[in-house]
């Protein structure tokens, strides 16, 4: 079956604009994770969903960041009033319970 | 704050050489994973280690989990250019939530 997909693959926006990033997990996967990766660095945990609920939002950098998941499937990560420091690759991963995470290719966000 | 330090950050070696990458933390993990990431792609899982002292081998790669489950190492024997990439360790926390903390990454380049 299809892997994790993310859209858009690249997003260039102006400082102050809102952006929405989308993640389509592998069908049937109950857990969904969002991470942020700065150039060539490790991954920074943002938020974790189990089903549609988010038991751990501790990684969201500020209240400009929010995420939701609907129908136990698609998730969107919204960044309001983007800042230049938000520029990074945003990665989504899904898993069946606590099993192996499968990552999408990421969305590269550039804030000018 | 849970942190995973990886060393070295960068490694450039000749084909056929051996190398070891280290992943260290002051936190105890329920399990630890190693990933490899190619440019423009999400990380791909190489191995999961669960038991303190556990050693797993994957062809020329040997993974070890520390006895106290706070550290791990990845040893590559006779490195090849195809081993080039970003290597990431990730520790799993399962107390109260389920999330992964990723290490800072080791960028390996193997020269032919």
mmCIF file of C-alpha atoms in Angstrom:
data_model
loop_
_atom_site.group_PDB
_atom_site.id
_atom_site.type_symbol
_atom_site.label_atom_id
_atom_site.label_comp_id
_atom_site.label_asym_id
_atom_site.label_seq_id
_atom_site.Cartn_x
_atom_site.Cartn_y
_atom_site.Cartn_z
ATOM 1 C CA UNK A 1 0.000 0.000 0.000
ATOM 2 C CA UNK A 2 0.935 3.662 -0.158
ATOM 3 C CA UNK A 3 3.341 5.127 2.358
ATOM 4 C CA UNK A 4 2.980 8.322 4.339
ATOM 5 C CA UNK A 5 2.426 11.294 2.069
ATOM 6 C CA UNK A 6 2.819 14.970 2.839
ATOM 7 C CA UNK A 7 1.773 18.063 0.983
ATOM 8 C CA UNK A 8 2.961 20.402 -0.223
ATOM 9 C CA UNK A 9 6.494 19.143 -0.717
ATOM 10 C CA UNK A 10 7.768 22.710 -0.717
ATOM 11 C CA UNK A 11 6.183 25.866 0.617
ATOM 12 C CA UNK A 12 7.572 29.375 0.371
ATOM 13 C CA UNK A 13 5.698 32.033 2.291
ATOM 14 C CA UNK A 14 6.127 35.549 3.502
ATOM 15 C CA UNK A 15 6.686 36.397 7.130
ATOM 16 C CA UNK A 16 3.388 36.907 8.916
ATOM 17 C CA UNK A 17 1.320 34.626 6.674
ATOM 18 C CA UNK A 18 -0.404 31.447 7.906
ATOM 19 C CA UNK A 19 0.475 28.052 6.440
ATOM 20 C CA UNK A 20 -1.153 24.614 6.565
ATOM 21 C CA UNK A 21 0.822 21.433 6.153
ATOM 22 C CA UNK A 22 -0.930 18.161 5.455
ATOM 23 C CA UNK A 23 -0.061 14.582 6.358
ATOM 24 C CA UNK A 24 -1.783 11.460 5.001
ATOM 25 C CA UNK A 25 -0.705 8.517 7.168
ATOM 26 C CA UNK A 26 -0.619 4.881 6.178
ATOM 27 C CA UNK A 27 -4.156 3.526 6.205
ATOM 28 C CA UNK A 28 -5.001 1.912 9.539
ATOM 29 C CA UNK A 29 -2.163 3.477 11.486
ATOM 30 C CA UNK A 30 -3.456 4.739 14.811
ATOM 31 C CA UNK A 31 -0.557 6.949 15.855
ATOM 32 C CA UNK A 32 0.670 10.030 14.037
ATOM 33 C CA UNK A 33 3.673 12.213 14.863
ATOM 34 C CA UNK A 34 4.871 15.608 13.669
ATOM 35 C CA UNK A 35 8.541 16.581 13.835
ATOM 36 C CA UNK A 36 10.589 19.548 12.690
ATOM 37 C CA UNK A 37 14.084 19.218 11.262
ATOM 38 C CA UNK A 38 16.401 22.139 10.766
ATOM 39 C CA UNK A 39 19.017 21.876 8.029
ATOM 40 C CA UNK A 40 20.924 18.614 8.434
ATOM 41 C CA UNK A 41 20.055 18.313 12.115
ATOM 42 C CA UNK A 42 18.156 15.861 14.263
ATOM 43 C CA UNK A 43 14.407 15.823 14.559
ATOM 44 C CA UNK A 44 12.520 17.961 17.067
ATOM 45 C CA UNK A 45 9.321 16.351 18.386
ATOM 46 C CA UNK A 46 6.256 18.593 17.967
ATOM 47 C CA UNK A 47 3.085 16.622 18.673
ATOM 48 C CA UNK A 48 1.751 13.085 18.866
ATOM 49 C CA UNK A 49 -1.776 11.870 18.047
ATOM 50 C CA UNK A 50 -3.352 8.626 19.166
ATOM 51 C CA UNK A 51 -6.492 8.416 17.077
ATOM 52 C CA UNK A 52 -7.884 11.949 16.927
ATOM 53 C CA UNK A 53 -6.630 13.037 20.315
ATOM 54 C CA UNK A 54 -3.267 14.552 21.108
ATOM 55 C CA UNK A 55 -2.027 13.271 24.486
ATOM 56 C CA UNK A 56 1.281 15.057 24.043
ATOM 57 C CA UNK A 57 1.521 18.576 22.636
ATOM 58 C CA UNK A 58 4.596 19.424 24.636
ATOM 59 C CA UNK A 59 6.815 19.972 21.625
ATOM 60 C CA UNK A 60 4.814 22.728 19.957
ATOM 61 C CA UNK A 61 7.202 25.735 20.004
ATOM 62 C CA UNK A 62 4.573 28.421 20.584
ATOM 63 C CA UNK A 63 0.843 29.092 20.463
ATOM 64 C CA UNK A 64 1.257 29.979 16.774
ATOM 65 C CA UNK A 65 1.518 26.234 16.139
ATOM 66 C CA UNK A 66 -1.528 23.975 16.206
ATOM 67 C CA UNK A 67 -2.431 20.604 14.799
ATOM 68 C CA UNK A 68 -5.507 18.500 14.368
ATOM 69 C CA UNK A 69 -6.348 15.064 13.152
ATOM 70 C CA UNK A 70 -9.737 14.076 11.822
ATOM 71 C CA UNK A 71 -11.309 10.664 11.249
ATOM 72 C CA UNK A 72 -8.257 9.021 12.723
ATOM 73 C CA UNK A 73 -6.505 9.715 9.461
ATOM 74 C CA UNK A 74 -5.376 12.989 7.869
ATOM 75 C CA UNK A 75 -3.610 15.547 10.014
ATOM 76 C CA UNK A 76 -2.893 19.201 9.413
ATOM 77 C CA UNK A 77 -0.228 21.285 11.118
ATOM 78 C CA UNK A 78 -1.017 24.994 11.060
ATOM 79 C CA UNK A 79 1.493 27.729 11.685
ATOM 80 C CA UNK A 80 0.031 31.189 12.151
ATOM 81 C CA UNK A 81 1.900 34.434 11.578
ATOM 82 C CA UNK A 82 4.977 32.608 10.330
ATOM 83 C CA UNK A 83 8.421 33.791 11.341
ATOM 84 C CA UNK A 84 11.760 33.201 9.649
ATOM 85 C CA UNK A 85 12.820 30.853 12.438
ATOM 86 C CA UNK A 86 9.924 28.567 11.440
ATOM 87 C CA UNK A 87 11.829 27.680 8.252
ATOM 88 C CA UNK A 88 12.600 23.959 8.396
ATOM 89 C CA UNK A 89 11.513 20.592 7.055
ATOM 90 C CA UNK A 90 8.353 19.374 8.746
ATOM 91 C CA UNK A 91 8.159 15.582 8.897
ATOM 92 C CA UNK A 92 5.175 13.422 9.649
ATOM 93 C CA UNK A 93 5.295 9.780 10.714
ATOM 94 C CA UNK A 94 2.629 7.193 11.427
ATOM 95 C CA UNK A 95 2.619 3.869 13.187
ATOM 96 C CA UNK A 96 0.342 1.059 14.264
ATOM 97 C CA UNK A 97 0.187 1.634 17.995
ATOM 98 C CA UNK A 98 3.711 1.831 19.321
ATOM 99 C CA UNK A 99 5.197 -0.118 16.452
ATOM 100 C CA UNK A 100 7.647 1.140 13.851
ATOM 101 C CA UNK A 101 7.243 4.734 12.702
ATOM 102 C CA UNK A 102 7.090 5.269 8.958
ATOM 103 C CA UNK A 103 8.069 8.731 7.821
ATOM 104 C CA UNK A 104 6.798 10.837 4.973
ATOM 105 C CA UNK A 105 9.180 12.788 2.715
ATOM 106 C CA UNK A 106 8.534 16.029 4.564
ATOM 107 C CA UNK A 107 7.444 19.543 3.671
ATOM 108 C CA UNK A 108 10.220 22.077 3.265
ATOM 109 C CA UNK A 109 8.957 25.399 4.599
ATOM 110 C CA UNK A 110 10.790 28.611 3.750
ATOM 111 C CA UNK A 111 9.673 31.856 5.369
ATOM 112 C CA UNK A 112 11.013 34.924 3.624
ATOM 113 C CA UNK B 1 14.777 18.168 29.299
ATOM 114 C CA UNK B 2 15.446 14.918 27.557
ATOM 115 C CA UNK B 3 18.439 15.097 25.257
ATOM 116 C CA UNK B 4 20.232 12.603 23.107
ATOM 117 C CA UNK B 5 23.761 13.557 22.149
ATOM 118 C CA UNK B 6 25.357 11.894 19.174
ATOM 119 C CA UNK B 7 29.046 11.842 18.381
ATOM 120 C CA UNK B 8 30.734 12.530 16.172
ATOM 121 C CA UNK B 9 28.571 15.089 14.386
ATOM 122 C CA UNK B 10 30.443 14.653 11.116
ATOM 123 C CA UNK B 11 32.565 11.786 9.862
ATOM 124 C CA UNK B 12 34.363 11.462 6.554
ATOM 125 C CA UNK B 13 36.182 8.195 5.968
ATOM 126 C CA UNK B 14 37.613 6.107 3.180
ATOM 127 C CA UNK B 15 35.836 3.059 1.809
ATOM 128 C CA UNK B 16 36.784 -0.057 3.770
ATOM 129 C CA UNK B 17 37.370 1.695 7.097
ATOM 130 C CA UNK B 18 35.442 0.897 10.276
ATOM 131 C CA UNK B 19 33.576 3.473 12.337
ATOM 132 C CA UNK B 20 31.501 3.817 15.475
ATOM 133 C CA UNK B 21 28.776 6.351 16.205
ATOM 134 C CA UNK B 22 27.679 6.993 19.774
ATOM 135 C CA UNK B 23 24.359 8.061 21.211
ATOM 136 C CA UNK B 24 24.290 9.163 24.862
ATOM 137 C CA UNK B 25 21.710 10.452 27.314
ATOM 138 C CA UNK B 26 21.141 10.888 31.009
ATOM 139 C CA UNK B 27 17.618 9.501 30.558
ATOM 140 C CA UNK B 28 16.533 5.882 30.571
ATOM 141 C CA UNK B 29 14.649 4.775 27.483
ATOM 142 C CA UNK B 30 12.154 1.961 27.056
ATOM 143 C CA UNK B 31 13.703 1.306 23.657
ATOM 144 C CA UNK B 32 16.101 2.955 21.259
ATOM 145 C CA UNK B 33 16.028 3.113 17.498
ATOM 146 C CA UNK B 34 18.569 3.911 14.801
ATOM 147 C CA UNK B 35 17.537 5.527 11.534
ATOM 148 C CA UNK B 36 19.292 6.502 8.335
ATOM 149 C CA UNK B 37 18.130 9.492 6.328
ATOM 150 C CA UNK B 38 18.924 10.359 2.721
ATOM 151 C CA UNK B 39 18.627 13.938 1.407
ATOM 152 C CA UNK B 40 15.046 14.908 0.621
ATOM 153 C CA UNK B 41 13.582 11.870 2.336
ATOM 154 C CA UNK B 42 12.275 10.956 5.754
ATOM 155 C CA UNK B 43 14.320 8.775 8.120
ATOM 156 C CA UNK B 44 14.143 5.016 7.585
ATOM 157 C CA UNK B 45 14.311 2.672 10.559
ATOM 158 C CA UNK B 46 17.378 0.416 10.714
ATOM 159 C CA UNK B 47 16.883 -1.321 14.061
ATOM 160 C CA UNK B 48 15.129 -1.181 17.429
ATOM 161 C CA UNK B 49 16.890 -2.321 20.611
ATOM 162 C CA UNK B 50 14.851 -2.936 23.726
ATOM 163 C CA UNK B 51 16.846 -4.859 26.319
ATOM 164 C CA UNK B 52 19.815 -3.411 28.206
ATOM 165 C CA UNK B 53 23.020 -4.922 26.832
ATOM 166 C CA UNK B 54 21.297 -6.085 23.670
ATOM 167 C CA UNK B 55 23.394 -6.414 20.519
ATOM 168 C CA UNK B 56 21.856 -6.619 17.067
ATOM 169 C CA UNK B 57 23.595 -7.132 13.759
ATOM 170 C CA UNK B 58 22.350 -6.044 10.366
ATOM 171 C CA UNK B 59 24.891 -7.171 7.747
ATOM 172 C CA UNK B 60 27.911 -4.886 8.341
ATOM 173 C CA UNK B 61 26.112 -2.828 11.005
ATOM 174 C CA UNK B 62 26.260 -3.739 14.695
ATOM 175 C CA UNK B 63 24.010 -1.976 17.201
ATOM 176 C CA UNK B 64 24.402 -2.122 20.955
ATOM 177 C CA UNK B 65 22.122 -0.855 23.725
ATOM 178 C CA UNK B 66 23.832 0.088 26.965
ATOM 179 C CA UNK B 67 23.200 -1.989 30.078
ATOM 180 C CA UNK B 68 21.419 0.936 31.755
ATOM 181 C CA UNK B 69 19.408 1.711 28.593
ATOM 182 C CA UNK B 70 20.790 5.253 28.474
ATOM 183 C CA UNK B 71 23.198 4.930 25.568
ATOM 184 C CA UNK B 72 23.782 3.082 22.345
ATOM 185 C CA UNK B 73 26.367 2.643 19.645
ATOM 186 C CA UNK B 74 26.345 1.858 15.948
ATOM 187 C CA UNK B 75 29.425 0.208 14.478
ATOM 188 C CA UNK B 76 29.911 -0.119 10.731
ATOM 189 C CA UNK B 77 32.493 -2.555 9.430
ATOM 190 C CA UNK B 78 34.196 -1.982 6.066
ATOM 191 C CA UNK B 79 32.175 1.118 5.220
ATOM 192 C CA UNK B 80 30.988 1.568 1.653
ATOM 193 C CA UNK B 81 29.919 4.706 -0.258
ATOM 194 C CA UNK B 82 26.325 3.457 -0.037
ATOM 195 C CA UNK B 83 26.517 3.907 3.743
ATOM 196 C CA UNK B 84 26.716 7.683 3.265
ATOM 197 C CA UNK B 85 23.872 9.507 4.976
ATOM 198 C CA UNK B 86 22.587 11.048 8.189
ATOM 199 C CA UNK B 87 22.368 8.559 11.058
ATOM 200 C CA UNK B 88 19.903 9.333 13.825
ATOM 201 C CA UNK B 89 19.241 7.619 17.113
ATOM 202 C CA UNK B 90 15.878 8.004 18.829
ATOM 203 C CA UNK B 91 14.918 7.088 22.365
ATOM 204 C CA UNK B 92 11.364 6.097 23.206
ATOM 205 C CA UNK B 93 9.553 7.201 26.341
ATOM 206 C CA UNK B 94 6.458 5.251 27.276
ATOM 207 C CA UNK B 95 5.669 6.663 30.700
ATOM 208 C CA UNK B 96 2.476 8.714 30.537
ATOM 209 C CA UNK B 97 2.871 9.283 26.831
ATOM 210 C CA UNK B 98 4.555 7.659 23.926
ATOM 211 C CA UNK B 99 7.066 9.763 22.070
ATOM 212 C CA UNK B 100 10.516 9.632 20.606
ATOM 213 C CA UNK B 101 13.378 11.979 21.309
ATOM 214 C CA UNK B 102 15.797 12.128 18.421
ATOM 215 C CA UNK B 103 19.523 12.593 18.677
ATOM 216 C CA UNK B 104 21.474 15.407 17.115
ATOM 217 C CA UNK B 105 22.535 13.255 14.150
ATOM 218 C CA UNK B 106 25.810 12.019 12.655
ATOM 219 C CA UNK B 107 26.498 12.875 9.064
ATOM 220 C CA UNK B 108 28.630 10.147 7.496
ATOM 221 C CA UNK B 109 30.417 10.416 4.181
ATOM 222 C CA UNK B 110 32.238 7.411 2.807
ATOM 223 C CA UNK B 111 34.684 8.195 0.031
ATOM 224 C CA UNK B 112 35.368 5.707 -2.743
#
